[in-house]
mmCIF file with all atom_site columns, C-alpha atoms in Angstrom:
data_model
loop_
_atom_site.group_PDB
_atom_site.id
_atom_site.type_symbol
_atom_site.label_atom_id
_atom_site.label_alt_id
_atom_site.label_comp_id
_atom_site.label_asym_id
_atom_site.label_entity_id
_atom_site.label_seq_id
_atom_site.pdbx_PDB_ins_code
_atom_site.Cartn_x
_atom_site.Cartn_y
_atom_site.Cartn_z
_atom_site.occupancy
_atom_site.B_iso_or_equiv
_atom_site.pdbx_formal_charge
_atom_site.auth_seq_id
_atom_site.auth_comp_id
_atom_site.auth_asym_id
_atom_site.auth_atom_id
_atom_site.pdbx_PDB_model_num
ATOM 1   C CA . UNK A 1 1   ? -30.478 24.981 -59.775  1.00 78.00 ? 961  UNK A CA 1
ATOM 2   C CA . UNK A 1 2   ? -29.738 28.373 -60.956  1.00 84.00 ? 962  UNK A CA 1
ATOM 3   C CA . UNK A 1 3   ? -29.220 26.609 -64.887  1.00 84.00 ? 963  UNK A CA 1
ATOM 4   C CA . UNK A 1 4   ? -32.734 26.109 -64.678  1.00 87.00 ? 964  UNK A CA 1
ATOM 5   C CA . UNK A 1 5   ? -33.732 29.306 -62.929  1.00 91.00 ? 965  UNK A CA 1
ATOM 6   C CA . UNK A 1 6   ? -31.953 30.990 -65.622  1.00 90.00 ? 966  UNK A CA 1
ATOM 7   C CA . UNK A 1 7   ? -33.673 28.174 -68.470  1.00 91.00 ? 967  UNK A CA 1
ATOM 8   C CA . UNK A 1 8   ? -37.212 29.690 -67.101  1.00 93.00 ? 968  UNK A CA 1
ATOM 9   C CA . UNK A 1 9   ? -36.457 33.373 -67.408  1.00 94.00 ? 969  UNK A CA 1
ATOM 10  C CA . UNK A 1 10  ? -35.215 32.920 -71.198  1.00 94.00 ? 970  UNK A CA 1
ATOM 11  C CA . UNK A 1 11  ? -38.048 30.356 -72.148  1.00 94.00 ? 971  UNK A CA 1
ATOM 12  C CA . UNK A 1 12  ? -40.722 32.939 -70.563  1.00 96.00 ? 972  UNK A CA 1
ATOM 13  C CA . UNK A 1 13  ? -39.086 36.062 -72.067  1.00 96.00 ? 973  UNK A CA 1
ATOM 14  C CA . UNK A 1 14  ? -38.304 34.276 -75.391  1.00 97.00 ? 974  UNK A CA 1
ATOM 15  C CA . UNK A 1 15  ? -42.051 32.852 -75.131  1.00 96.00 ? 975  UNK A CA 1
ATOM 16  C CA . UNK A 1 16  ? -43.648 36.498 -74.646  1.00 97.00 ? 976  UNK A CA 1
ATOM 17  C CA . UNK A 1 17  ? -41.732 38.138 -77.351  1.00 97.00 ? 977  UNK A CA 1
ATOM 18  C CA . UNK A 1 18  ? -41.923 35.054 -79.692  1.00 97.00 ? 978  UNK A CA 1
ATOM 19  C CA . UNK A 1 19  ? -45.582 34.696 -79.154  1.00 97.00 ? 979  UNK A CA 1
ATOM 20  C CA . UNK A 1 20  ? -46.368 38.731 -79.779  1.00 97.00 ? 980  UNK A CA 1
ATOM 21  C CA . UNK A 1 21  ? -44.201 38.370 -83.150  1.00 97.00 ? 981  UNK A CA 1
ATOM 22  C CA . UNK A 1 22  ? -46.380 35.266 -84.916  1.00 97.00 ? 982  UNK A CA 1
ATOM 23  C CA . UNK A 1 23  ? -49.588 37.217 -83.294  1.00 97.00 ? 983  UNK A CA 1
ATOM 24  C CA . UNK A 1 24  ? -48.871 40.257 -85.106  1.00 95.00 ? 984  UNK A CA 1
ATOM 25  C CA . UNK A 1 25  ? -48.132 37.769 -88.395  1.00 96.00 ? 985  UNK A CA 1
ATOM 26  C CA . UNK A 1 26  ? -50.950 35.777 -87.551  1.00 96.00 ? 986  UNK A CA 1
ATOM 27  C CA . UNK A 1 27  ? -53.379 39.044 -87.595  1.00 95.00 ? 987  UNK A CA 1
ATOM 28  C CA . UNK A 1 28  ? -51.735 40.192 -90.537  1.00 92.00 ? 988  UNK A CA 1
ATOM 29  C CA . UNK A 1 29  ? -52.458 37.172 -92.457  1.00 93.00 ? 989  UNK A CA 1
ATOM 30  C CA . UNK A 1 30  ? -55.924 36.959 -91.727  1.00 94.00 ? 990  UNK A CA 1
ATOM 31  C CA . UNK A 1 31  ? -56.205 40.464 -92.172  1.00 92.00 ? 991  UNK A CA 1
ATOM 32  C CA . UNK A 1 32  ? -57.395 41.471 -88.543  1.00 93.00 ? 992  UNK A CA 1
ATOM 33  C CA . UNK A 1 33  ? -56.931 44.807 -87.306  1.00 91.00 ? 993  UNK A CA 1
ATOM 34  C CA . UNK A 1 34  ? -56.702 44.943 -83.748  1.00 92.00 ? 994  UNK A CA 1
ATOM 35  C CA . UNK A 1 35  ? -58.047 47.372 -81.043  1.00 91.00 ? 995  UNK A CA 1
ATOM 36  C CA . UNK A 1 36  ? -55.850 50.178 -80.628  1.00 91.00 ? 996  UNK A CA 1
ATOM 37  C CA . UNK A 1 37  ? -54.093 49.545 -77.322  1.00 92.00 ? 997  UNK A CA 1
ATOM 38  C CA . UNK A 1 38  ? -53.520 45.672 -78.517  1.00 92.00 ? 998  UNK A CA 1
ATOM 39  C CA . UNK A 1 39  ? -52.110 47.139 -81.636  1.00 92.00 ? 999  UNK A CA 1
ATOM 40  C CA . UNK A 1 40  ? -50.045 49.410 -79.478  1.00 95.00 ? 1000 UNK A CA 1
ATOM 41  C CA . UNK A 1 41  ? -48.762 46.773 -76.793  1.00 95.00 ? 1001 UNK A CA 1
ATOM 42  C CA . UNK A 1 42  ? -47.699 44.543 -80.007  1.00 95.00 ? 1002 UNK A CA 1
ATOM 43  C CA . UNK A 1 43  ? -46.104 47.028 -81.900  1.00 94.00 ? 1003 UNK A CA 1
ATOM 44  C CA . UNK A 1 44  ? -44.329 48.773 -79.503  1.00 95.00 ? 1004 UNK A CA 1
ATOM 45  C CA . UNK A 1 45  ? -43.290 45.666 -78.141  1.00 95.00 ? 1005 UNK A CA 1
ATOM 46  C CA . UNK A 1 46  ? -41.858 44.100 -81.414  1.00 96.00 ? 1006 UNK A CA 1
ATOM 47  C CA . UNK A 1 47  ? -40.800 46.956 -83.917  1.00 95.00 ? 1007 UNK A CA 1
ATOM 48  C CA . UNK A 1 48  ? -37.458 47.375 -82.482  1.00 95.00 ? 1008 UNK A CA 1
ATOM 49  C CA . UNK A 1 49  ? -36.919 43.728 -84.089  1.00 96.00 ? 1009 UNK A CA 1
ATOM 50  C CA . UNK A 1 50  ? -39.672 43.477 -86.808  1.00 95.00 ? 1010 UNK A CA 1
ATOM 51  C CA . UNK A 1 51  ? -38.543 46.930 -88.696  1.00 94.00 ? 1011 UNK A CA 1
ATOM 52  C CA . UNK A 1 52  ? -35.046 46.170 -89.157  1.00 95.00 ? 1012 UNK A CA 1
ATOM 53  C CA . UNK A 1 53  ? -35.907 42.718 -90.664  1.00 94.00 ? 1013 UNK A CA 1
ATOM 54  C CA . UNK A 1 54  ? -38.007 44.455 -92.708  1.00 92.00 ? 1014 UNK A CA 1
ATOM 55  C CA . UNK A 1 55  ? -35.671 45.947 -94.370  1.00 91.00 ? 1015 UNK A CA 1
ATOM 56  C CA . UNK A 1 56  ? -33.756 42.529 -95.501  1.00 89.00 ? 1016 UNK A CA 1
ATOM 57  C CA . UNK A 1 57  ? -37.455 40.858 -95.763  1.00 87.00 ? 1017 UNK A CA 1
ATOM 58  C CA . UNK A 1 58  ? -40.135 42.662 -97.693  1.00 79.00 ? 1018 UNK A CA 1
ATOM 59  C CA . UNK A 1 59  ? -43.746 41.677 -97.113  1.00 75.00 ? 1019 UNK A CA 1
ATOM 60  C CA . UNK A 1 60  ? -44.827 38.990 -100.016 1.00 79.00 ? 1020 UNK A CA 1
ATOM 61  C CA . UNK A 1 61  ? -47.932 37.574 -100.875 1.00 81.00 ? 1021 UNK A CA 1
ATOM 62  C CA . UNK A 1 62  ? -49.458 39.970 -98.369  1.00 79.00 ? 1022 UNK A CA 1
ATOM 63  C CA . UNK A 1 63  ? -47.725 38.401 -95.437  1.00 88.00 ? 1023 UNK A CA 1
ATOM 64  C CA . UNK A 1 64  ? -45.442 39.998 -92.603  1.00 88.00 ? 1024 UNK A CA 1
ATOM 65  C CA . UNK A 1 65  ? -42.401 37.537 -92.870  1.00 93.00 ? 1025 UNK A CA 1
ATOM 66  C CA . UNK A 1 66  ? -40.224 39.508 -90.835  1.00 95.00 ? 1026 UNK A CA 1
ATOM 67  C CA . UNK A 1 67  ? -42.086 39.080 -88.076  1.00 95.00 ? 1027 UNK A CA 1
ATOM 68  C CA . UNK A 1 68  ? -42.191 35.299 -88.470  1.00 95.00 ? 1028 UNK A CA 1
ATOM 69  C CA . UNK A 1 69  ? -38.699 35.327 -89.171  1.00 96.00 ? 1029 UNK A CA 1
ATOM 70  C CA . UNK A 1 70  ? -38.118 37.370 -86.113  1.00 97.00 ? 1030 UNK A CA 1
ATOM 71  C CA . UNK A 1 71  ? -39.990 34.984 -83.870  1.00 97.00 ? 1031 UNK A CA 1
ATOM 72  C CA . UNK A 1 72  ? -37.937 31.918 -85.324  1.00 97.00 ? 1032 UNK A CA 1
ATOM 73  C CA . UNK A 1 73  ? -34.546 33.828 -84.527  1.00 97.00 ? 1033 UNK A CA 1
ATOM 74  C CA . UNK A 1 74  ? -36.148 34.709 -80.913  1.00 97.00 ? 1034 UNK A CA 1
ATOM 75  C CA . UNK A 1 75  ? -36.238 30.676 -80.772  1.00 97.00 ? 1035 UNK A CA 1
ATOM 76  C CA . UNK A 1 76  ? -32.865 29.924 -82.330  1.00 96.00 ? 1036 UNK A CA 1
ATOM 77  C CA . UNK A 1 77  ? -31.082 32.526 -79.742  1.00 96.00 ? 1037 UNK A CA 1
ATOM 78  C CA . UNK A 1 78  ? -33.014 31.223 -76.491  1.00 95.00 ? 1038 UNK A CA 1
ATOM 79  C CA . UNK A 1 79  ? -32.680 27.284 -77.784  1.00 94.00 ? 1039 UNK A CA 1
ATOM 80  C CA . UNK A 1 80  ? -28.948 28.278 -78.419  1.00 92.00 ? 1040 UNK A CA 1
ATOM 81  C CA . UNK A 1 81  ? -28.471 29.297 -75.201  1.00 91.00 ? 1041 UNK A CA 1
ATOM 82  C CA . UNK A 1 82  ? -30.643 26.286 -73.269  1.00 88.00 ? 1042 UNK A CA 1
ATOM 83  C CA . UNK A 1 83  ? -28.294 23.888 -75.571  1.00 86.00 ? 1043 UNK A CA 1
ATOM 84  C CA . UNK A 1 84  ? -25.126 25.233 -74.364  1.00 86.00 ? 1044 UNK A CA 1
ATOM 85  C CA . UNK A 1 85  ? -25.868 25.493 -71.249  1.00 83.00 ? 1045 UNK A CA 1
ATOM 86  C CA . UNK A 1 86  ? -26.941 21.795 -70.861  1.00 79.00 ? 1046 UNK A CA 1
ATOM 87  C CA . UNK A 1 87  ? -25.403 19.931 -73.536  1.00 74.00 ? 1047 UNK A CA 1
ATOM 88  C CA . UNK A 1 88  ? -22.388 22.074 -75.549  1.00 75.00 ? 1048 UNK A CA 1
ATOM 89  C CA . UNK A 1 89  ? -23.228 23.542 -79.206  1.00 75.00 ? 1049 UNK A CA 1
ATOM 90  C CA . UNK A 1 90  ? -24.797 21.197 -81.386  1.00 78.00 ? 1050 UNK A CA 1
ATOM 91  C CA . UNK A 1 91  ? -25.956 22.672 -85.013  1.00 85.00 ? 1051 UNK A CA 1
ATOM 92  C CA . UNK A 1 92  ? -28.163 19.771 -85.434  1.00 85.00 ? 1052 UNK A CA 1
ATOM 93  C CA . UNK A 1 93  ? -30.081 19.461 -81.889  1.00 85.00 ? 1053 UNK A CA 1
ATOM 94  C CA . UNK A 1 94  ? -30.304 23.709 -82.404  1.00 89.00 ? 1054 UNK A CA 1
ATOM 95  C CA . UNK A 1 95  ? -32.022 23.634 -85.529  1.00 91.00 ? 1055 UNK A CA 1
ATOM 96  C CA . UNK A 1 96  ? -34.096 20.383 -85.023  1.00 91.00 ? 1056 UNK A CA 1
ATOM 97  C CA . UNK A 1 97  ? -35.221 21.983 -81.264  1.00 92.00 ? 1057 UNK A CA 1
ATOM 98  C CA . UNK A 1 98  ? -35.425 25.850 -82.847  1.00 95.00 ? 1058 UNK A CA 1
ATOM 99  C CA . UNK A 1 99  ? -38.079 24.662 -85.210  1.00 94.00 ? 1059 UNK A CA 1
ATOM 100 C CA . UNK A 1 100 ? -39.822 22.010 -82.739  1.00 95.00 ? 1060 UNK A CA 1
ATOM 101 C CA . UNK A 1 101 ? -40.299 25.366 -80.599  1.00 96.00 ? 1061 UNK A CA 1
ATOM 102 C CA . UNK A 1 102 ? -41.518 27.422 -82.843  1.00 97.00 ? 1062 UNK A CA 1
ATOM 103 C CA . UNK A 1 103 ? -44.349 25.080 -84.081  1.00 97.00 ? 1063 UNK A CA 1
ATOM 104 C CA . UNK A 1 104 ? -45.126 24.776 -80.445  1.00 96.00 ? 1064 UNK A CA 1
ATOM 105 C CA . UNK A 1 105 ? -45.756 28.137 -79.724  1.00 97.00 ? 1065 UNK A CA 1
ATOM 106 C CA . UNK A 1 106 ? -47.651 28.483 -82.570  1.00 97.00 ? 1066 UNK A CA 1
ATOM 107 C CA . UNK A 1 107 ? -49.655 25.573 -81.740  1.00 98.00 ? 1067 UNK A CA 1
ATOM 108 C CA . UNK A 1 108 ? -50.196 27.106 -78.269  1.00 97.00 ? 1068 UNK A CA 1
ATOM 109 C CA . UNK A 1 109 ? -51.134 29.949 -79.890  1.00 97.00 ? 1069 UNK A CA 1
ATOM 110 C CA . UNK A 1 110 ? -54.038 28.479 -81.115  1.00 97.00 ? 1070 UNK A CA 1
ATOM 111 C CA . UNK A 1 111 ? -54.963 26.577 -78.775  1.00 98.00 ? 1071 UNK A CA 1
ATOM 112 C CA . UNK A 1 112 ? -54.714 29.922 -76.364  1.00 97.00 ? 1072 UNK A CA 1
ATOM 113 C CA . UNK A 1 113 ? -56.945 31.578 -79.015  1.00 96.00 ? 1073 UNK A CA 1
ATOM 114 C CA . UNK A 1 114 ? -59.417 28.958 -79.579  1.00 97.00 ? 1074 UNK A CA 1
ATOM 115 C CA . UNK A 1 115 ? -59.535 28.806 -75.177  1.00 97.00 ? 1075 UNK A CA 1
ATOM 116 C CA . UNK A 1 116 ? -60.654 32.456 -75.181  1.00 96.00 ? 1076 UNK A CA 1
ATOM 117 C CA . UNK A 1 117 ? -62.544 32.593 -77.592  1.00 94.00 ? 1077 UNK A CA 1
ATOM 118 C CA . UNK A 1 118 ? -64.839 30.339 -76.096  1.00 93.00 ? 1078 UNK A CA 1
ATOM 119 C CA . UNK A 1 119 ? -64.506 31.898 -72.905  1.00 94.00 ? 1079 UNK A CA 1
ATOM 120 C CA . UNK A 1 120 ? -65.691 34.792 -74.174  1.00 94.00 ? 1080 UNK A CA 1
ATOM 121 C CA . UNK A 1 121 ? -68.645 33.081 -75.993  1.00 90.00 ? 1081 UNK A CA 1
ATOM 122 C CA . UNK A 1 122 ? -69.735 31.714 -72.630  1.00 89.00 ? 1082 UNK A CA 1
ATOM 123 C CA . UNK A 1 123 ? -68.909 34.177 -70.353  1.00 91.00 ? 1083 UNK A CA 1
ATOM 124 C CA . UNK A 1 124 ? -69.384 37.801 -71.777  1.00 91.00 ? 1084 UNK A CA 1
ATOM 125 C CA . UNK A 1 125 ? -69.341 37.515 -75.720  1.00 89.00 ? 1085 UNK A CA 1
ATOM 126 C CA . UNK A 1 126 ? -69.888 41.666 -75.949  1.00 92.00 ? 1086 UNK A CA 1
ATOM 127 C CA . UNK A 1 127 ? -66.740 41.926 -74.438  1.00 91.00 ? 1087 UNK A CA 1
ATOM 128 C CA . UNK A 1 128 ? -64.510 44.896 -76.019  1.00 91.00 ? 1088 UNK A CA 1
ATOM 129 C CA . UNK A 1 129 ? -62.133 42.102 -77.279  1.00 92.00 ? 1089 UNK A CA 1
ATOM 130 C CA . UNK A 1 130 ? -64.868 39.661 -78.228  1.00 94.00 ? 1090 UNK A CA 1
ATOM 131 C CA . UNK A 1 131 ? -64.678 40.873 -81.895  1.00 94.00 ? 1091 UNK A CA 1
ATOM 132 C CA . UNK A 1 132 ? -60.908 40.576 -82.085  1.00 95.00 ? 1092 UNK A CA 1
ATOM 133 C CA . UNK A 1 133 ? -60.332 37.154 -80.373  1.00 95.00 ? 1093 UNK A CA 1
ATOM 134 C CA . UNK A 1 134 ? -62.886 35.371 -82.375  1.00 94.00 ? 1094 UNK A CA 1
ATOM 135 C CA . UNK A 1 135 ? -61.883 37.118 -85.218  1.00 95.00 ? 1095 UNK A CA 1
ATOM 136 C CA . UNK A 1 136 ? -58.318 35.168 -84.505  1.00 96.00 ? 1096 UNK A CA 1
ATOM 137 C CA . UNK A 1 137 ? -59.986 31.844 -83.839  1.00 96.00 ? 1097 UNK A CA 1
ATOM 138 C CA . UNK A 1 138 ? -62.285 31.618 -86.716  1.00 96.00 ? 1098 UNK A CA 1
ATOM 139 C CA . UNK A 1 139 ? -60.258 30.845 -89.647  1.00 96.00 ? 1099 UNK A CA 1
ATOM 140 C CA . UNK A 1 140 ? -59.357 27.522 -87.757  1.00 95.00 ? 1100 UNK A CA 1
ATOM 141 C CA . UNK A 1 141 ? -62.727 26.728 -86.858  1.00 96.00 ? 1101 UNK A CA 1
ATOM 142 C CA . UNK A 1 142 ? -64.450 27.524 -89.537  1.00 95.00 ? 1102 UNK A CA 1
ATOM 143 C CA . UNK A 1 143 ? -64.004 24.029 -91.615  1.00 96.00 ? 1103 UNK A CA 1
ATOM 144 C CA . UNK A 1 144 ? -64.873 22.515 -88.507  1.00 95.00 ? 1104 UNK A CA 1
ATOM 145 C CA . UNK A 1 145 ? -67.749 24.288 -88.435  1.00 93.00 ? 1105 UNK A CA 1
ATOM 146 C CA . UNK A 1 146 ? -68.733 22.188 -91.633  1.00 94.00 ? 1106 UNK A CA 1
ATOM 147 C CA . UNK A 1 147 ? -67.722 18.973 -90.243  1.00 94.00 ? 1107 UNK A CA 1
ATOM 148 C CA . UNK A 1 148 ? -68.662 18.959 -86.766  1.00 91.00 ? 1108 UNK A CA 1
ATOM 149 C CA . UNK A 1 149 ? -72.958 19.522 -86.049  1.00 88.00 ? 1109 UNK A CA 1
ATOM 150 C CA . UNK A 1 150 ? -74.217 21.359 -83.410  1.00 87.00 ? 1110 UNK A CA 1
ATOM 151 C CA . UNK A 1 151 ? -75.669 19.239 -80.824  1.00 89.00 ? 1111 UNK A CA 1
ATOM 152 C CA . UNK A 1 152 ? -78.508 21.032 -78.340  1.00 88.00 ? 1112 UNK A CA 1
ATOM 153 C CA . UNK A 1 153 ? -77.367 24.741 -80.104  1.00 85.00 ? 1113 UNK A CA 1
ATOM 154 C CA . UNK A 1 154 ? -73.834 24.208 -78.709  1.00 88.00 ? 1114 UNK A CA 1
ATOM 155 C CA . UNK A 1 155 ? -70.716 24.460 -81.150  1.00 90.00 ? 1115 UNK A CA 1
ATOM 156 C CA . UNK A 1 156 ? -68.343 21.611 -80.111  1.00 93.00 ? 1116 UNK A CA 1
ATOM 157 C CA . UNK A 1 157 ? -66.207 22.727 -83.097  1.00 95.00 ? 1117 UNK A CA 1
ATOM 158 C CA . UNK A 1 158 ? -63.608 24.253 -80.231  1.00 96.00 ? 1118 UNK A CA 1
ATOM 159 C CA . UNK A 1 159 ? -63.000 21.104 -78.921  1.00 96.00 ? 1119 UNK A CA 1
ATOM 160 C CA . UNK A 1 160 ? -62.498 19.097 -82.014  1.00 96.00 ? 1120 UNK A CA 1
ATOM 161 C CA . UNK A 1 161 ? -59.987 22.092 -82.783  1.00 97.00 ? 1121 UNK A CA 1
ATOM 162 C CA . UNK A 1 162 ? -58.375 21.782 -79.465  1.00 97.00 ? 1122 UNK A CA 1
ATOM 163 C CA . UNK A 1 163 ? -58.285 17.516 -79.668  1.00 97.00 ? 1123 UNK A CA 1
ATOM 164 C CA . UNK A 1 164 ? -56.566 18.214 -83.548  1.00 97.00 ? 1124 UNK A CA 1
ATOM 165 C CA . UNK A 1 165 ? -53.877 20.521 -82.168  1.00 98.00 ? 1125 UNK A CA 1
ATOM 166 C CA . UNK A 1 166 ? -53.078 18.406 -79.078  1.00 98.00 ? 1126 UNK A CA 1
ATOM 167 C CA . UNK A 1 167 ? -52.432 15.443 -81.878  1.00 98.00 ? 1127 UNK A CA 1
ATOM 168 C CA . UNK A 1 168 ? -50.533 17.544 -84.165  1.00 97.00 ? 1128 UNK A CA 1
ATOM 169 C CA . UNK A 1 169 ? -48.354 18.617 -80.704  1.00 97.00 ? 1129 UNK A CA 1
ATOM 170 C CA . UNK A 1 170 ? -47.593 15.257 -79.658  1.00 96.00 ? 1130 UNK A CA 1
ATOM 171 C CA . UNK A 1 171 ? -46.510 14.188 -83.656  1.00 96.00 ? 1131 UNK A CA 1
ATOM 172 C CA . UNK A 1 172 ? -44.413 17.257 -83.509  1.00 95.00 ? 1132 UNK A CA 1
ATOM 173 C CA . UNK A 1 173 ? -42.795 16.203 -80.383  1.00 92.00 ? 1133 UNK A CA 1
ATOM 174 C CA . UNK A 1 174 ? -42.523 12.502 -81.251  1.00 93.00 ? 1134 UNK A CA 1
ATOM 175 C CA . UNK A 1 175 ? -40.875 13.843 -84.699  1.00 90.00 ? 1135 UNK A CA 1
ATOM 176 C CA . UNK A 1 176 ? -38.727 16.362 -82.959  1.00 83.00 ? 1136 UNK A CA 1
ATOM 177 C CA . UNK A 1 177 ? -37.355 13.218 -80.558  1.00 81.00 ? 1137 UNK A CA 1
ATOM 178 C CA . UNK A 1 178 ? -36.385 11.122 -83.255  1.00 85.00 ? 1138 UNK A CA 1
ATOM 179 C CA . UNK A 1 179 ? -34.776 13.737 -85.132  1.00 79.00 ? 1139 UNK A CA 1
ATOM 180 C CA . UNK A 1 180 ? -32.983 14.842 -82.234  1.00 67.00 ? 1140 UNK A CA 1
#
């Protein structure tokens, strides 16, 4: 009982902190800027990992990799300790569940984006973060956008971006179980 208690606090902590770190890389790729207090949560939240790595990692090709890099060691430490803990230290299971966790979370991510996005569009889309969220979402709707008509003047791009992540998460996990 307390193995998993203790399994839920480091998936949820390594989960914030992971999911802040490909954020901030996310809106650095796309070139986002962020309101000032999200930009302040964020960095103040990650710098005390992202600046050191910076050091070792310089930005190239316009892209922050030491914050990606620092959400894929936030992964390998909390799948290190989850392996221990349940099965002894395995290299291979580490790396093969380190990277099946990271391209969940950043499949999450999206989804999570995509989610409030259109929440937003529904609900309130003048919202202060309006802007910013579907500023996030767009660059994986937009070839949708192409693809997918709108029927009655609603955009059911969303939900053929949500049904294409949910396949891409189940190949990841059927290729992550038969690696493993």
């Amino acid at each position: 009982m307390f193995t998993s208690i203790f399994t839920l606090i480091i998936d949820t902590v390594a989960g914030m902190l992971a999911g802040m770190l490909l954020l901030r890389f996310w809106m650095q790729a796309i070139r986002v800027r962020p309101p000032n207090q999200v930009a302040q949560f964020i960095f103040q939240l990650t710098d005390w990992l992202v600046l050191p790595l910076r050091r070792a990692l310089p930005g190239l090709g316009g892209y922050d990799w030491s914050s990606l890099v620092g959400a894929i060691l936030i992964a390998l430490l909390a799948t290190g300790i989850e392996v221990t803990l349940v099965a002894g230290f395995d290299l291979s299971l580490l790396l093969v569940l380190t990277l099946m966790r990271v391209g969940q979370w950043i499949l999450y991510g999206f989804m999570g984006m995509i989610l409030i996005s259109a929440v937003f569009s529904w609900v309130n889309p003048h919202a202060p973060l309006a802007p910013f969220v579907a500023s996030l979402s767009d660059p994986l709707l937009r070839p949708l956008r192409r693809i997918v008509p709108l029927i009655g003047n609603i955009d059911l791009s969303p939900l053929a971006a949500l049904l294409l992540l949910q396949i891409a998460l189940r190949l990841l996990q059927t290729l992550g179980g038969s690696l493993a």
